[in-house]
mmCIF file of C-alpha atoms in Angstrom:
data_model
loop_
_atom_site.group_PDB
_atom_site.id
_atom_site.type_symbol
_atom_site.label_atom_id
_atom_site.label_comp_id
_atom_site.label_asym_id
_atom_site.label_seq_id
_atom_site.Cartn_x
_atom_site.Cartn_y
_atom_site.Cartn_z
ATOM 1 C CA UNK A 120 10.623 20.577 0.780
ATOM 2 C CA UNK A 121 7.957 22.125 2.496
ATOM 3 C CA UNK A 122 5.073 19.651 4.470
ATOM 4 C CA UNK A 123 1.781 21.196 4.791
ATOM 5 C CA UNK A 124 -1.192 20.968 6.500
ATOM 6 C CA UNK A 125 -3.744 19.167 3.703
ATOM 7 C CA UNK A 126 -0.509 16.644 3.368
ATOM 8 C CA UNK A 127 -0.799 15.786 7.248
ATOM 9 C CA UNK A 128 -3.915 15.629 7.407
ATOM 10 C CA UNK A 129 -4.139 13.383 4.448
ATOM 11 C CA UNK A 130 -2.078 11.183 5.813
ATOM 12 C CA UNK A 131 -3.155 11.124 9.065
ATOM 13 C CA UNK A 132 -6.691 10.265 8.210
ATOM 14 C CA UNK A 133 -5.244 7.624 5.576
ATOM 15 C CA UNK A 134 -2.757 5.950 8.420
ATOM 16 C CA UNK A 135 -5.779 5.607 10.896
ATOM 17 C CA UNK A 136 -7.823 3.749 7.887
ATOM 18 C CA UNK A 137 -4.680 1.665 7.605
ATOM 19 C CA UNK A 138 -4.584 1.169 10.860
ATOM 20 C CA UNK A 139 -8.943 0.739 11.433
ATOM 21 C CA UNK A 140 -8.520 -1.774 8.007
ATOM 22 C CA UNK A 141 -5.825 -4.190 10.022
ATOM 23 C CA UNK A 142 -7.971 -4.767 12.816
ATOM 24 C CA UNK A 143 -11.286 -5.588 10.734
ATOM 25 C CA UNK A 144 -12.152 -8.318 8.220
ATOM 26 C CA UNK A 145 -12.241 -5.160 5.920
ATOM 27 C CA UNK A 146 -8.615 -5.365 5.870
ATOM 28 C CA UNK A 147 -8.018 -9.651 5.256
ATOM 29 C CA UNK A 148 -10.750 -9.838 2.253
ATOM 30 C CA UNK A 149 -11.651 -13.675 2.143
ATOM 31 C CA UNK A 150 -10.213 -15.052 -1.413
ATOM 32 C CA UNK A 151 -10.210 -18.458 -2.904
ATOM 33 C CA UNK A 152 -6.331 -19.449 -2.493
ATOM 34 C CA UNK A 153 -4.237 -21.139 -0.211
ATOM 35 C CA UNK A 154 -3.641 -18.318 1.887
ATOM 36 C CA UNK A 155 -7.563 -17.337 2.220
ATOM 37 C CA UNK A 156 -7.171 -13.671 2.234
ATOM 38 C CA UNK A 157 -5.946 -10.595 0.780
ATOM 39 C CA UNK A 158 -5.041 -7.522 2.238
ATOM 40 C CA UNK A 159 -6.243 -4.128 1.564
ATOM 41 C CA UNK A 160 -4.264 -2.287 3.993
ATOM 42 C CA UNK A 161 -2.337 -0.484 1.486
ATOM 43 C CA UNK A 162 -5.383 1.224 -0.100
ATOM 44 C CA UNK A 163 -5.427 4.133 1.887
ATOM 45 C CA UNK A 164 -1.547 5.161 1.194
ATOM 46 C CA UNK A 165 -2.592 4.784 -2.713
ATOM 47 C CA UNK A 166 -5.116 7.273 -1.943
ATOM 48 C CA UNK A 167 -3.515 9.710 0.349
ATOM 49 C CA UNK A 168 -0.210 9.834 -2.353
ATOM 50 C CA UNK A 169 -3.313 10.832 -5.162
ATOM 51 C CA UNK A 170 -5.017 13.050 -2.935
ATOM 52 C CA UNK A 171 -2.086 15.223 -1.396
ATOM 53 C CA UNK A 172 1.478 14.249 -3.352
ATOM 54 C CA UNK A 173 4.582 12.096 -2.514
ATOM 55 C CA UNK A 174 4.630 13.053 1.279
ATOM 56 C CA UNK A 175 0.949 12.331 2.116
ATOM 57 C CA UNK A 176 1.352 9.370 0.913
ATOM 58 C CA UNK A 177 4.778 8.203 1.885
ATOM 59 C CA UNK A 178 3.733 8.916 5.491
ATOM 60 C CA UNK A 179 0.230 7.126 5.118
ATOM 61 C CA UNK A 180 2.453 4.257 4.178
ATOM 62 C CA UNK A 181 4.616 4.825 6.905
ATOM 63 C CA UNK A 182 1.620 4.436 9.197
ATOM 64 C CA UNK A 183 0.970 1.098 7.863
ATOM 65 C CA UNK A 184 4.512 0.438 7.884
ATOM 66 C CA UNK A 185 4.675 0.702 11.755
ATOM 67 C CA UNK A 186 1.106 -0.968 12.193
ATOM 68 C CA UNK A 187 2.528 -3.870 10.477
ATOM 69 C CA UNK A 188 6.022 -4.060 12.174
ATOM 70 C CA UNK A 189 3.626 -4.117 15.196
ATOM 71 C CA UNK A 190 1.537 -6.804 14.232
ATOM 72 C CA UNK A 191 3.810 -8.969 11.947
ATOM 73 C CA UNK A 192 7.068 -8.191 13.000
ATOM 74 C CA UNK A 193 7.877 -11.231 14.223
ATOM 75 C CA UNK A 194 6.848 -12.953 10.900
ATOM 76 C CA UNK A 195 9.071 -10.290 9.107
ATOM 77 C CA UNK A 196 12.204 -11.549 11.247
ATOM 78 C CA UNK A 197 11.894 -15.293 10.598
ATOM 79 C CA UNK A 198 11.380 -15.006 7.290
ATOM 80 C CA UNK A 199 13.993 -12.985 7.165
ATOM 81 C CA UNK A 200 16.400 -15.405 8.640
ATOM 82 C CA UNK A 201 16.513 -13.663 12.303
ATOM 83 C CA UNK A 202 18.496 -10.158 10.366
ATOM 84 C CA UNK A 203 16.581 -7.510 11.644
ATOM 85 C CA UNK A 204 17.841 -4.916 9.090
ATOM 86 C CA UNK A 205 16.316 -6.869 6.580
ATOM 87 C CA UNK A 206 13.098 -7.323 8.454
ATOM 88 C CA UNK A 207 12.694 -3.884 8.805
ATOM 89 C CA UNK A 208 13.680 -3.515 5.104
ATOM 90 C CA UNK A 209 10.757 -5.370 4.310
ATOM 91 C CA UNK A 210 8.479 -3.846 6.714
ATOM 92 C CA UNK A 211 8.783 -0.358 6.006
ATOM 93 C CA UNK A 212 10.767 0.340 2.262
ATOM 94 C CA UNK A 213 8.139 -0.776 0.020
ATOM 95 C CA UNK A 214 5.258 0.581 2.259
ATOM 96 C CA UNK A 215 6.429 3.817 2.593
ATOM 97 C CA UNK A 216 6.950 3.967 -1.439
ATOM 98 C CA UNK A 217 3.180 2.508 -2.236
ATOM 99 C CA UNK A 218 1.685 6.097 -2.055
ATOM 100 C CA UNK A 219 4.921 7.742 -4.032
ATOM 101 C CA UNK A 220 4.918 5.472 -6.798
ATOM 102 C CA UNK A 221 1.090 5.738 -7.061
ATOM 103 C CA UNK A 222 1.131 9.558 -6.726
ATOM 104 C CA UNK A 223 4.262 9.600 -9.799
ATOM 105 C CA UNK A 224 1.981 6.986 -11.666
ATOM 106 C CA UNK A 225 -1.284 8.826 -11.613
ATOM 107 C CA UNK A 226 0.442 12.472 -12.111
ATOM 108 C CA UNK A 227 1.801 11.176 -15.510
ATOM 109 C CA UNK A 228 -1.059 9.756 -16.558
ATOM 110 C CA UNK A 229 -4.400 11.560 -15.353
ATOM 111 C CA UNK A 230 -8.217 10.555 -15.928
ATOM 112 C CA UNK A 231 -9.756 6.828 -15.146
ATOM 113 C CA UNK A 232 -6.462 4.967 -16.689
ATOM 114 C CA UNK A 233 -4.606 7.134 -14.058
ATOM 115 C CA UNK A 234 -6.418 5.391 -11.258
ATOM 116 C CA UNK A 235 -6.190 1.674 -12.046
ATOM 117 C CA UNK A 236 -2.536 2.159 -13.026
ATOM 118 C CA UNK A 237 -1.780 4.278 -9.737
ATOM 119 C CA UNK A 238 -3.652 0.875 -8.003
ATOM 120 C CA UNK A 239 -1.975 -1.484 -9.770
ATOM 121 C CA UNK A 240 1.736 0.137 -9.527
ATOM 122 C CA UNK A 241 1.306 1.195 -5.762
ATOM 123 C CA UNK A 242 0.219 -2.540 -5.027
ATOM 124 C CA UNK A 243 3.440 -3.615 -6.735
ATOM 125 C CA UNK A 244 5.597 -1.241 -5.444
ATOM 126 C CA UNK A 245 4.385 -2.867 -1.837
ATOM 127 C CA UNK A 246 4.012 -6.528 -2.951
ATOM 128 C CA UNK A 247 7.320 -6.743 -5.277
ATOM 129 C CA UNK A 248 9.412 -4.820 -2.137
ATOM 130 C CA UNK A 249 8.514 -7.597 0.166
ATOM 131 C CA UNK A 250 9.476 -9.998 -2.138
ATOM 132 C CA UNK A 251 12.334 -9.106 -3.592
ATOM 133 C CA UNK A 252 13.929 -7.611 -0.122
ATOM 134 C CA UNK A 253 13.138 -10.917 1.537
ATOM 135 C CA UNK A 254 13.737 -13.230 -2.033
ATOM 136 C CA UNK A 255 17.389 -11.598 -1.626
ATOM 137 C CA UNK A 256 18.029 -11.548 1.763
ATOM 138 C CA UNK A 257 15.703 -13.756 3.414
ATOM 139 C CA UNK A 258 15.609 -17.691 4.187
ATOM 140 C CA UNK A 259 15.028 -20.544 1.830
ATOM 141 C CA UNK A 260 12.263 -21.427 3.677
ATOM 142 C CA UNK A 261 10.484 -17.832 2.750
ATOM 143 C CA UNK A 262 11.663 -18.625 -0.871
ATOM 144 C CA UNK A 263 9.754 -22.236 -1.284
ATOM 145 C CA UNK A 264 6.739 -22.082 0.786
ATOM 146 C CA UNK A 265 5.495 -18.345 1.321
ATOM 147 C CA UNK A 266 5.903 -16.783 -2.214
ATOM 148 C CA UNK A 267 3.453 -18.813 -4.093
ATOM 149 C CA UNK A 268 0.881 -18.112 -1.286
ATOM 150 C CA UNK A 269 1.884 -14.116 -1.793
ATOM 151 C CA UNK A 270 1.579 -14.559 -5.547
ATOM 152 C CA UNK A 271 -1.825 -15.668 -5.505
ATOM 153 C CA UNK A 272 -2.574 -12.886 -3.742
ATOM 154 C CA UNK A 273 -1.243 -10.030 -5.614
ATOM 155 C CA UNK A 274 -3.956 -10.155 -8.079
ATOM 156 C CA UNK A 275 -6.497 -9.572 -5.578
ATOM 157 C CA UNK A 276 -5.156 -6.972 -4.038
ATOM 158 C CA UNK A 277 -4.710 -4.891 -7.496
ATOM 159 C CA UNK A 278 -8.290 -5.584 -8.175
ATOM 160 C CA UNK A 279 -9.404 -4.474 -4.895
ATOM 161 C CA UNK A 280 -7.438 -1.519 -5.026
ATOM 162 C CA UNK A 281 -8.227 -0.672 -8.524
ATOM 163 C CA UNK A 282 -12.147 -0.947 -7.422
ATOM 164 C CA UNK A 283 -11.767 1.750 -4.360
ATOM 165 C CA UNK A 284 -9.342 3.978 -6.475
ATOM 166 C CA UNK A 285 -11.719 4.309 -9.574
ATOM 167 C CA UNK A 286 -14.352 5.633 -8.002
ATOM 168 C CA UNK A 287 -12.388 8.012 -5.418
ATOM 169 C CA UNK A 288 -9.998 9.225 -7.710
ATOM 170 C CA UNK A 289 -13.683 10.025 -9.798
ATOM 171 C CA UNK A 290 -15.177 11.606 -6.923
ATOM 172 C CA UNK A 291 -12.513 13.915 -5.653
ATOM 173 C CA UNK A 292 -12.111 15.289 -9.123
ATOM 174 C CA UNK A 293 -15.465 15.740 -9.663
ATOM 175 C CA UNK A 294 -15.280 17.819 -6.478
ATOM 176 C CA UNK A 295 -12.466 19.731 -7.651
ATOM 177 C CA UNK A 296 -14.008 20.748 -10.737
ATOM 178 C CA UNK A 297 -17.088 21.666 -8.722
ATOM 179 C CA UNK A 298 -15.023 23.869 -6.003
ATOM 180 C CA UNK A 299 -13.834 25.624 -9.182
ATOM 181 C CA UNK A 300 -16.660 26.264 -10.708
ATOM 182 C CA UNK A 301 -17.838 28.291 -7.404
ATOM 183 C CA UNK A 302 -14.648 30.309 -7.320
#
């Protein structure tokens, strides 16, 4: 397997939006639940595993990964019942796969449906790897008070996602098929 340039760069630029996103009320969009926000720090690893394949965006999520080990860790370990293995299970295995499964998702599908579905299957990838690392492994206390607050979310952050991938996914195609065109 051979990492090139686009792919780095990709997810380089994607990682720092990641990164940008979690320090900015861009990233914690204000909803009407218990929690009172949803994230949309996985965006840019839906993007980057569209834009440049499996790679780009398993290290965009990777980048988040990190950023969120950084900031949360400690949130990670006690709902993870002090195991750090599982912690970092649930920081970085479903974050790294959120741009893989959406890259596998939109390359088998193609067109507008491609881009909700890559939204909606790289949000799950990230939101049902949390859950069901720390469900499994994690403390009761994770299981009775935190998932309800996580599942109000989820729907949120598909439709957030689903609104920045529609038109991106549009736009880079567009510019594809124009770059052709000139060639």
């Amino acid at each position: 397997m051979r990492v090139t340039t686009l792919q780095i760069a990709v997810a380089a630029v994607c990682g720092g939006l990641s990164i940008a996103l979690s320090y900015t009320p861009i990233g914690f969009i204000g909803v009407p639940n218990i929690s009172g926000a949803a994230t949309t720090l996985h965006i840019p690893a839906i993007v980057a595993g569209v834009v440049a394949g499996p790679v780009a965006g398993g290290l965009a999520g990777l980048v988040l990964a990190i950023m969120s080990w950084v900031r949360f860790g400690g949130i990670f370990m006690q709902f993870a019942g002090g195991k750090l293995l599982v912690a970092l299970a649930a920081a970085f295995l479903p974050r790294i796969l959120i741009g893989v499964v959406a890259y596998y998702a939109y390359r088998a599908l193609r067109g507008n449906p491609a881009a909700v579905v890559a939204a909606l299957l790289g949000t799950s990838a990230n939101t049902a790897g949390v859950l069901g690392i720390l469900l499994i492994f994690g403390t009761s206390d994770f299981r009775t008070g935190v998932v309800p607050i996580i599942l109000l979310n989820y729907p949120f952050e598909v439709l957030f996602a689903a609104v920045v991938a529609v038109p991106v996914f549009a736009a880079l195609a567009r510019t594809r098929r124009l770059a052709a065109a000139r060639s």
